[in-house]
Amino acid sequence: MPRDEDPFENAPFSTQLRRELARWFQDRAAPLTAPYVGAVRLLYMLDFPGRIHLICHVVRDIYRFLPDILTGDKQNSRPSDLYPSLVNSLAGKHAEFPPLLNDALGSPPTHAQYPIELHRCVEKLVEARGSLKKQRSIGERCAVALFGAGDRPVGTFLPQWVIKAFKDENEFFVDRAHLRTPAAKIPTDGELHEHFENFERVFHSLIGPYFKGKSELDDILQDTNG
């Protein structure tokens, strides 16, 4: 998409906020421009098959990939990045040793000594779980990255309620991105629009100074927090 092109030109759902968000994506996170614009258009294509899951998937992936694009920081890992190889290693070591057998009375052993190799595999699993628990959530990581990309003076404070608002919207879309989403969690069109617009407002607020110059974050976010 060309840098100066307005993807919402003449669209009835075009707003200044959306045009600014699209321009920001074009400038700072170009690979996510088309997915964001596509999600906005799908909001208004009520008969498009699968639109809810597609929109939720786009928002989920914006949260997931934006910090890497903005900061190049790939320190955060997901369970799917770590656990399969660790579990496979544990299973491989476990298969090398005979199974525990019941005693003559048919009772399982009350305790058993495992070889040191198995203990080491279990320790690696426990350490990985601890590392994952200490990481910032995806929503928090994305909020911090966006805030840092907002051209603010050094030392500007990011309120926790802003992070929470951004995390809450992330959880809403993640919970509804998959085809296995329970019917009870499928949002109505009104709910989908409300949450998507909340996501857009908080997102825009985090990068506000990119467009607003000297405007303060709390002033920008009054409507969102109200």
XYZ file of N, CA and C in Angstrom:
678
model
N 0.849 -1.197 0.000
C 0.000 0.000 0.000
C 0.884 1.247 0.000
N 0.761 2.121 -0.978
C 1.610 3.322 -1.047
C 1.486 4.177 0.206
N 2.599 4.822 0.580
C 2.672 5.593 1.819
C 1.597 6.670 1.902
N 1.328 7.385 0.812
C 0.413 8.524 0.861
C -1.031 8.157 0.517
N -1.276 6.894 0.277
C -2.630 6.479 -0.079
C -3.503 6.401 1.163
N -4.724 6.915 1.064
C -5.693 6.828 2.156
C -6.540 5.575 1.937
N -6.344 4.517 2.737
C -7.072 3.269 2.498
C -8.557 3.370 2.800
N -8.949 4.446 3.472
C -10.364 4.631 3.813
C -11.014 5.751 2.997
N -10.368 6.152 1.922
C -10.885 7.263 1.127
C -12.309 6.977 0.655
N -13.213 7.927 0.933
C -14.622 7.855 0.529
C -15.410 6.743 1.212
N -14.800 6.043 2.170
C -15.525 4.989 2.889
C -16.446 5.633 3.922
N -17.661 5.121 4.091
C -18.592 5.717 5.056
C -18.127 5.559 6.498
N -17.236 4.605 6.747
C -16.741 4.370 8.113
C -15.395 5.043 8.347
N -14.979 5.900 7.417
C -13.712 6.603 7.574
C -13.820 7.644 8.689
N -12.821 7.673 9.560
C -12.730 8.687 10.612
C -11.293 9.199 10.655
N -11.117 10.330 11.284
C -9.764 10.853 11.414
C -8.887 9.885 12.188
N -9.441 9.284 13.249
C -8.667 8.336 14.053
C -8.187 7.180 13.186
N -9.066 6.627 12.373
C -8.679 5.488 11.542
C -7.675 5.884 10.469
N -7.836 7.058 9.899
C -6.857 7.494 8.903
C -5.489 7.677 9.544
N -5.473 8.194 10.774
C -4.201 8.381 11.462
C -3.582 7.037 11.837
N -4.410 6.096 12.288
C -3.879 4.773 12.613
C -3.286 4.111 11.371
N -3.994 4.193 10.247
C -3.489 3.589 9.017
C -2.165 4.242 8.605
N -2.087 5.563 8.758
C -0.836 6.257 8.408
C 0.289 5.844 9.342
N -0.030 5.680 10.640
C 0.991 5.233 11.592
C 1.483 3.836 11.239
N 0.562 2.928 10.909
C 0.987 1.592 10.497
C 1.886 1.665 9.270
N 1.510 2.500 8.300
C 2.327 2.626 7.099
C 3.733 3.109 7.439
N 3.850 4.015 8.401
C 5.143 4.596 8.761
C 5.978 3.680 9.654
N 5.315 3.001 10.628
C 6.068 2.330 11.686
C 5.937 0.806 11.681
N 4.902 0.275 11.071
C 4.698 -1.180 11.078
C 3.996 -1.591 9.791
N 4.657 -1.357 8.671
C 4.040 -1.531 7.358
C 3.393 -2.903 7.142
N 3.993 -4.018 7.610
C 3.369 -5.321 7.354
C 1.987 -5.479 7.980
N 1.662 -4.646 8.959
C 0.377 -4.764 9.647
C -0.674 -3.794 9.104
N -0.304 -2.969 8.133
C -1.251 -1.993 7.590
C -2.431 -2.677 6.926
N -2.164 -3.552 5.968
C -3.246 -4.213 5.231
C -4.140 -5.048 6.153
N -3.582 -5.816 7.115
C -4.465 -6.544 8.031
C -5.376 -5.627 8.840
N -4.844 -4.500 9.324
C -5.687 -3.570 10.083
C -6.792 -3.004 9.200
N -6.431 -2.543 8.017
C -7.428 -1.964 7.103
C -8.467 -3.021 6.734
N -8.020 -4.239 6.483
C -8.950 -5.306 6.155
C -9.917 -5.606 7.285
N -9.421 -5.583 8.527
C -10.288 -5.839 9.679
C -11.350 -4.753 9.810
N -10.965 -3.496 9.573
C -11.941 -2.404 9.636
C -13.026 -2.619 8.585
N -12.640 -2.943 7.368
C -13.624 -3.143 6.309
C -14.554 -4.311 6.622
N -13.986 -5.380 7.195
C -14.810 -6.540 7.535
C -15.854 -6.219 8.599
N -15.548 -5.251 9.454
C -16.530 -4.859 10.472
C -17.877 -4.511 9.852
N -17.841 -3.976 8.644
C -19.055 -3.465 8.016
C -19.569 -4.387 6.902
N -18.932 -5.544 6.750
C -19.387 -6.526 5.763
C -20.118 -7.634 6.517
N -21.334 -7.334 6.925
C -22.044 -8.197 7.867
C -22.320 -9.592 7.322
N -22.354 -9.758 6.024
C -22.660 -11.063 5.444
C -21.410 -11.855 5.066
N -20.218 -11.325 5.393
C -18.979 -12.000 5.003
C -18.777 -13.217 5.907
N -18.635 -14.418 5.340
C -18.498 -15.636 6.165
C -17.247 -15.595 7.041
N -17.421 -15.945 8.302
C -16.283 -16.047 9.217
C -15.695 -14.723 9.647
N -16.390 -13.633 9.421
C -15.801 -12.306 9.663
C -15.378 -12.107 11.122
N -16.154 -12.621 12.068
C -15.816 -12.406 13.479
C -14.471 -13.035 13.810
N -14.282 -14.289 13.413
C -13.007 -14.951 13.705
C -11.856 -14.267 12.972
N -12.094 -13.843 11.738
C -11.033 -13.192 10.973
C -10.617 -11.874 11.615
N -11.584 -11.073 12.024
C -11.279 -9.791 12.676
C -10.525 -10.028 13.981
N -11.012 -10.958 14.784
C -10.365 -11.247 16.070
C -8.942 -11.758 15.857
N -8.759 -12.556 14.818
C -7.429 -13.086 14.534
C -6.470 -11.966 14.158
N -6.931 -11.009 13.364
C -6.082 -9.886 12.973
C -5.651 -9.086 14.194
N -6.610 -8.753 15.068
C -6.265 -7.968 16.256
C -5.297 -8.741 17.137
N -5.556 -10.037 17.320
C -4.640 -10.866 18.114
C -3.228 -10.810 17.551
N -3.091 -10.920 16.227
C -1.761 -10.928 15.635
C -1.104 -9.551 15.669
N -1.879 -8.486 15.620
C -1.304 -7.153 15.784
C -0.652 -7.050 17.164
N -1.368 -7.475 18.188
C -0.799 -7.479 19.536
C 0.478 -8.323 19.588
N 0.430 -9.474 18.960
C 1.533 -10.435 19.093
C 2.791 -9.967 18.384
N 2.646 -9.420 17.173
C 3.818 -9.139 16.354
C 4.306 -7.693 16.422
N 3.468 -6.773 16.879
C 3.863 -5.370 16.874
C 5.095 -5.080 17.734
N 5.203 -5.634 18.955
C 6.407 -5.332 19.741
C 7.695 -5.732 19.036
N 7.695 -6.884 18.352
C 8.894 -7.307 17.629
C 9.227 -6.340 16.498
N 8.186 -5.850 15.808
C 8.419 -4.919 14.701
C 8.976 -3.592 15.222
N 8.442 -3.120 16.346
C 8.837 -1.806 16.862
C 10.194 -1.833 17.553
N 10.466 -2.894 18.284
C 11.664 -2.910 19.132
C 12.700 -3.938 18.716
N 12.293 -4.909 17.884
C 13.217 -5.987 17.546
C 13.492 -6.907 18.717
N 12.734 -6.742 19.799
C 12.932 -7.526 21.013
C 12.084 -8.786 20.937
N 12.743 -9.931 20.837
C 12.030 -11.214 20.754
C 12.275 -12.056 21.997
N 12.419 -11.398 23.143
C 12.701 -12.128 24.373
C 11.498 -12.942 24.836
N 10.308 -12.444 24.604
C 9.130 -13.178 25.052
C 8.979 -14.475 24.275
N 8.729 -15.543 24.988
C 8.480 -16.839 24.382
C 7.081 -17.290 24.754
N 6.505 -18.121 23.920
C 5.202 -18.702 24.206
C 5.397 -20.154 24.605
N 4.437 -20.734 25.353
C 4.559 -22.154 25.710
C 4.803 -23.039 24.500
N 4.177 -22.713 23.372
C 4.353 -23.534 22.181
C 5.772 -23.462 21.624
N 6.538 -22.414 22.033
C 7.928 -22.303 21.603
C 8.848 -23.199 22.425
N 8.464 -23.454 23.674
C 9.361 -24.122 24.608
C 8.952 -25.544 24.965
N 7.683 -25.741 25.254
C 7.259 -26.999 25.847
C 7.412 -28.219 24.950
N 7.070 -28.157 23.648
C 7.148 -29.392 22.847
C 8.516 -30.058 22.894
N 9.584 -29.289 22.705
C 10.913 -29.901 22.696
C 11.294 -30.424 24.079
N 10.904 -29.694 25.133
C 11.225 -30.141 26.487
C 10.463 -31.415 26.848
N 9.187 -31.453 26.471
C 8.388 -32.649 26.751
C 8.894 -33.832 25.935
N 9.265 -33.600 24.679
C 9.807 -34.680 23.863
C 11.102 -35.228 24.447
N 11.925 -34.325 24.970
C 13.168 -34.754 25.599
C 12.890 -35.601 26.840
N 11.922 -35.149 27.653
C 11.555 -35.910 28.847
C 11.001 -37.276 28.469
N 10.116 -37.301 27.475
C 9.526 -38.576 27.061
C 10.586 -39.528 26.515
N 11.552 -38.978 25.769
C 12.612 -39.821 25.237
C 13.460 -40.444 26.324
N 13.821 -39.636 27.329
C 14.601 -40.171 28.443
C 13.795 -41.191 29.249
N 12.509 -40.885 29.464
C 11.660 -41.774 30.252
C 11.528 -43.140 29.580
N 11.504 -43.142 28.255
C 11.343 -44.401 27.522
C 12.561 -45.310 27.649
N 13.686 -44.733 28.055
C 14.898 -45.537 28.184
C 14.906 -46.395 29.442
N 13.969 -46.137 30.355
C 13.967 -46.841 31.631
C 12.706 -47.683 31.774
N 12.790 -48.803 32.477
C 11.625 -49.687 32.617
C 10.521 -49.017 33.430
N 9.262 -49.400 33.174
C 8.150 -48.819 33.943
C 8.144 -49.301 35.381
N 7.512 -48.526 36.247
C 7.356 -48.939 37.634
C 6.345 -50.075 37.707
N 6.664 -51.104 38.485
C 5.798 -52.274 38.605
C 5.161 -52.324 39.984
N 3.944 -52.847 40.043
C 3.292 -53.053 41.334
C 4.019 -54.145 42.115
N 3.902 -54.083 43.438
C 4.523 -55.124 44.252
C 3.671 -56.387 44.222
N 4.060 -57.359 44.999
C 3.384 -58.661 44.965
C 1.917 -58.561 45.346
N 1.535 -57.569 46.117
C 0.144 -57.405 46.537
C -0.658 -56.546 45.563
N -0.012 -56.139 44.508
C -0.726 -55.346 43.505
C -0.741 -53.863 43.785
N 0.006 -53.402 44.799
C 0.024 -51.988 45.141
C 1.151 -51.280 44.399
N 0.899 -50.078 43.939
C 1.973 -49.324 43.284
C 3.013 -48.896 44.313
N 4.228 -48.689 43.912
C 5.253 -48.233 44.851
C 4.921 -46.861 45.401
N 5.235 -46.645 46.686
C 4.938 -45.349 47.303
C 5.925 -44.285 46.858
N 7.115 -44.683 46.438
C 8.078 -43.727 45.913
C 9.067 -44.480 45.030
N 9.755 -43.764 44.229
C 10.746 -44.390 43.352
C 11.861 -43.398 43.089
N 13.032 -43.922 42.833
C 14.168 -43.086 42.499
C 14.334 -43.064 40.983
N 14.332 -41.854 40.437
C 14.505 -41.711 38.997
C 15.961 -41.352 38.691
N 16.437 -41.775 37.556
C 17.808 -41.423 37.152
C 17.971 -39.913 37.040
N 19.199 -39.471 37.183
C 19.489 -38.047 37.178
C 19.086 -37.395 35.859
N 19.144 -38.146 34.743
C 18.771 -37.577 33.446
C 17.304 -37.142 33.428
N 16.438 -37.932 34.062
C 15.029 -37.575 34.106
C 14.806 -36.363 35.005
N 15.498 -36.316 36.120
C 15.385 -35.152 37.004
C 15.776 -33.876 36.272
N 16.823 -33.948 35.478
C 17.273 -32.757 34.750
C 16.223 -32.300 33.731
N 15.586 -33.261 33.065
C 14.533 -32.900 32.105
C 13.361 -32.219 32.815
N 12.988 -32.759 33.992
C 11.885 -32.160 34.749
C 12.265 -30.765 35.231
N 13.498 -30.602 35.670
C 13.952 -29.289 36.127
C 13.883 -28.257 35.005
N 14.229 -28.652 33.787
C 14.169 -27.724 32.657
C 12.726 -27.300 32.382
N 11.788 -28.244 32.512
C 10.381 -27.900 32.328
C 9.922 -26.901 33.378
N 10.307 -27.147 34.632
C 9.905 -26.256 35.717
C 10.530 -24.876 35.537
N 11.792 -24.829 35.133
C 12.462 -23.548 34.906
C 11.792 -22.774 33.766
N 11.420 -23.482 32.703
C 10.751 -22.818 31.573
C 9.419 -22.235 32.010
N 8.674 -22.987 32.824
C 7.391 -22.479 33.313
C 7.594 -21.225 34.156
N 8.613 -21.230 35.011
C 8.892 -20.057 35.833
C 9.260 -18.848 34.994
N 10.043 -19.065 33.939
C 10.437 -17.960 33.063
C 9.230 -17.375 32.342
N 8.324 -18.248 31.895
C 7.131 -17.771 31.204
C 6.244 -16.950 32.128
N 6.121 -17.371 33.377
C 5.265 -16.664 34.329
C 5.815 -15.279 34.649
N 7.142 -15.098 34.542
C 7.751 -13.806 34.860
C 7.659 -12.818 33.703
N 7.364 -13.311 32.513
C 7.302 -12.428 31.352
C 6.087 -11.514 31.413
N 6.212 -10.376 30.776
C 5.054 -9.522 30.584
C 4.040 -10.228 29.694
N 2.766 -9.951 29.951
C 1.739 -10.484 29.064
C 1.876 -9.818 27.702
N 1.267 -10.430 26.688
C 1.330 -9.864 25.339
C 0.717 -8.463 25.315
N -0.422 -8.298 26.020
C -1.062 -6.986 26.046
C -0.183 -5.928 26.682
N 0.465 -6.275 27.794
C 1.342 -5.310 28.475
C 2.558 -4.999 27.610
N 3.138 -6.030 27.015
C 4.323 -5.830 26.182
C 4.010 -4.919 25.002
N 2.833 -5.117 24.403
C 2.449 -4.291 23.261
C 2.185 -2.853 23.692
N 1.513 -2.665 24.836
C 1.240 -1.316 25.329
C 2.533 -0.558 25.595
N 3.491 -1.223 26.222
C 4.774 -0.575 26.528
C 5.524 -0.220 25.243
N 5.495 -1.128 24.260
C 6.184 -0.858 22.994
C 5.553 0.321 22.266
N 4.223 0.364 22.251
C 3.530 1.472 21.595
C 3.796 2.787 22.306
N 3.754 2.747 23.627
C 4.002 3.953 24.416
C 5.404 4.483 24.127
N 6.361 3.568 24.030
C 7.733 3.970 23.742
C 7.912 4.495 22.334
N 7.000 4.082 21.432
C 7.083 4.541 20.040
C 6.300 5.820 19.809
N 5.768 6.405 20.892
C 4.914 7.574 20.748
C 5.630 8.894 20.786
N 6.960 8.889 20.701
C 7.742 10.129 20.652
C 7.491 11.016 21.870
N 7.420 10.399 23.045
C 7.219 11.167 24.277
C 8.562 11.538 24.906
N 8.558 12.560 25.753
C 9.787 12.903 26.469
C 10.207 11.762 27.390
N 11.493 11.609 27.588
C 12.007 10.573 28.491
C 11.427 10.782 29.884
N 11.009 9.704 30.516
C 10.456 9.788 31.862
C 8.952 9.914 31.921
N 8.281 10.018 30.757
C 6.823 10.089 30.758
C 6.250 8.791 31.311
N 5.254 8.915 32.170
C 4.720 7.773 32.918
C 3.553 7.127 32.174
N 3.577 5.801 32.130
C 2.480 5.041 31.528
C 1.594 4.489 32.646
N 0.382 5.019 32.827
C -0.485 4.564 33.920
C -0.873 3.099 33.769
N -0.984 2.412 34.900
C -1.331 0.996 34.879
C -2.730 0.763 34.308
N -3.645 1.711 34.519
C -4.998 1.480 34.011
C -5.028 1.478 32.488
N -4.070 2.180 31.878
C -3.979 2.167 30.423
C -3.529 0.788 29.954
N -2.519 0.256 30.629
C -2.047 -1.085 30.300
C -3.176 -2.096 30.472
N -3.932 -1.974 31.568
C -5.026 -2.911 31.823
C -6.084 -2.830 30.723
N -6.427 -1.615 30.313
C -7.429 -1.459 29.257
C -6.968 -2.126 27.972
N -5.697 -1.978 27.663
C -5.165 -2.579 26.440
C -5.111 -4.097 26.564
N -4.713 -4.602 27.745
C -4.679 -6.048 27.981
C -6.076 -6.646 27.901
N -7.060 -5.960 28.456
C -8.427 -6.479 28.454
C -8.945 -6.661 27.029
N -8.665 -5.701 26.154
C -9.119 -5.843 24.775
C -8.384 -6.985 24.072
N -7.112 -7.144 24.362
C -6.374 -8.265 23.788
C -7.029 -9.592 24.179
N -7.371 -9.734 25.455
C -7.985 -10.974 25.920
C -9.329 -11.223 25.244
N -10.086 -10.173 25.015
C -11.378 -10.327 24.339
C -11.185 -10.938 22.946
N -10.260 -10.397 22.178
C -10.077 -10.865 20.810
C -9.394 -12.233 20.755
N -8.432 -12.472 21.648
C -7.783 -13.784 21.680
C -8.800 -14.879 21.976
N -9.701 -14.627 22.910
C -10.698 -15.620 23.297
C -11.687 -15.942 22.183
N -11.736 -15.123 21.147
C -12.740 -15.303 20.090
C -12.119 -15.464 18.705
N -10.817 -15.707 18.667
C -10.123 -15.772 17.382
C -10.203 -17.138 16.720
N -10.531 -18.172 17.483
C -10.450 -19.528 16.951
C -11.822 -20.084 16.597
N -11.832 -21.024 15.678
C -13.084 -21.634 15.252
C -13.737 -22.444 16.368
N -12.951 -22.870 17.348
C -13.520 -23.644 18.457
C -14.136 -22.763 19.543
N -14.177 -21.457 19.326
C -14.766 -20.548 20.310
C -16.190 -20.985 20.653
N -16.518 -21.153 21.938
C -17.882 -21.537 22.319
C -18.901 -20.516 21.829
N -20.081 -21.013 21.491
C -21.120 -20.125 20.959
C -21.437 -18.991 21.922
N -21.342 -19.269 23.222
C -21.671 -18.249 24.221
C -20.707 -17.065 24.167
N -19.509 -17.274 23.601
C -18.522 -16.198 23.543
C -18.537 -15.435 22.220
N -19.300 -15.909 21.255
C -19.361 -15.202 19.979
C -20.088 -13.872 20.192
N -19.435 -12.752 19.910
C -20.067 -11.452 20.183
C -21.139 -11.099 19.164
N -22.063 -10.283 19.592
C -23.004 -9.685 18.640
C -22.254 -8.644 17.811
N -22.881 -8.186 16.744
C -22.234 -7.140 15.938
C -21.960 -5.892 16.769
N -22.899 -5.563 17.644
C -22.710 -4.392 18.494
C -21.520 -4.555 19.424
N -21.386 -5.733 20.019
C -20.250 -5.985 20.929
C -18.938 -5.979 20.164
N -18.937 -6.571 18.974
C -17.717 -6.592 18.172
C -17.280 -5.176 17.821
N -18.213 -4.343 17.384
C -17.892 -2.954 17.062
C -17.384 -2.211 18.292
N -18.031 -2.421 19.420
C -17.638 -1.717 20.645
C -16.209 -2.059 21.037
N -15.871 -3.343 21.038
C -14.526 -3.748 21.451
C -13.474 -3.348 20.429
N -13.808 -3.429 19.156
C -12.844 -3.024 18.138
C -12.558 -1.529 18.247
N -13.585 -0.748 18.456
C -13.390 0.697 18.593
C -12.646 1.040 19.874
N -12.873 0.285 20.950
C -12.087 0.481 22.173
C -10.616 0.195 21.907
N -10.357 -0.903 21.199
C -8.985 -1.248 20.820
C -8.355 -0.108 20.023
N -9.084 0.440 19.065
C -8.550 1.522 18.245
C -8.270 2.768 19.078
N -9.192 3.102 19.995
C -9.008 4.324 20.800
C -7.796 4.213 21.721
N -7.665 3.063 22.389
C -6.517 2.921 23.291
C -5.226 2.873 22.490
N -5.244 2.180 21.371
C -4.066 2.118 20.505
C -3.663 3.536 20.084
N -4.629 4.300 19.608
C -4.356 5.665 19.160
C -3.863 6.524 20.312
N -4.407 6.304 21.503
C -3.983 7.076 22.658
C -2.525 6.803 23.014
N -2.113 5.545 22.891
C -0.737 5.191 23.218
C 0.256 5.830 22.263
N -0.141 6.037 21.014
C 0.753 6.678 20.043
C 0.349 8.127 19.810
N -0.516 8.663 20.678
C -1.086 9.992 20.488
C -0.098 11.077 20.132
N 1.004 11.219 20.856
C 1.941 12.304 20.540
C 2.516 12.228 19.130
N 2.445 11.060 18.508
C 2.894 10.946 17.123
C 2.103 11.905 16.236
N 0.836 12.163 16.648
C -0.025 13.078 15.905
C -0.372 14.330 16.712
N -0.379 14.194 18.036
C -0.931 15.255 18.872
C 0.112 16.227 19.402
N 1.363 15.997 19.088
C 2.386 16.916 19.570
C 2.550 16.849 21.067
N 2.161 17.911 21.772
C 2.399 18.002 23.204
C 1.216 17.545 24.049
N 0.204 16.957 23.456
C -0.958 16.509 24.230
C -0.545 15.454 25.247
N -1.172 15.505 26.397
C -0.859 14.561 27.456
C -1.711 13.310 27.321
N -1.156 12.170 27.740
C -1.843 10.890 27.604
C -3.176 10.866 28.333
N -3.215 11.367 29.555
C -4.468 11.295 30.314
C -5.578 12.103 29.649
N -5.229 13.202 29.009
C -6.234 13.988 28.302
C -6.746 13.226 27.088
N -5.836 12.581 26.372
C -6.203 11.845 25.173
C -7.137 10.693 25.527
N -6.930 10.104 26.700
C -7.642 8.871 27.055
C -8.890 9.080 27.902
N -9.339 10.282 28.083
C -10.486 10.532 28.947
C -11.723 9.738 28.515
N -12.019 9.738 27.237
C -13.198 9.027 26.752
C -13.082 7.538 26.976
N -11.892 6.995 26.754
C -11.695 5.558 26.913
C -11.886 5.129 28.356
N -11.444 5.953 29.289
C -11.511 5.597 30.714
C -12.865 5.941 31.317
N -13.706 6.676 30.577
C -14.966 7.136 31.133
C -16.042 6.057 31.130
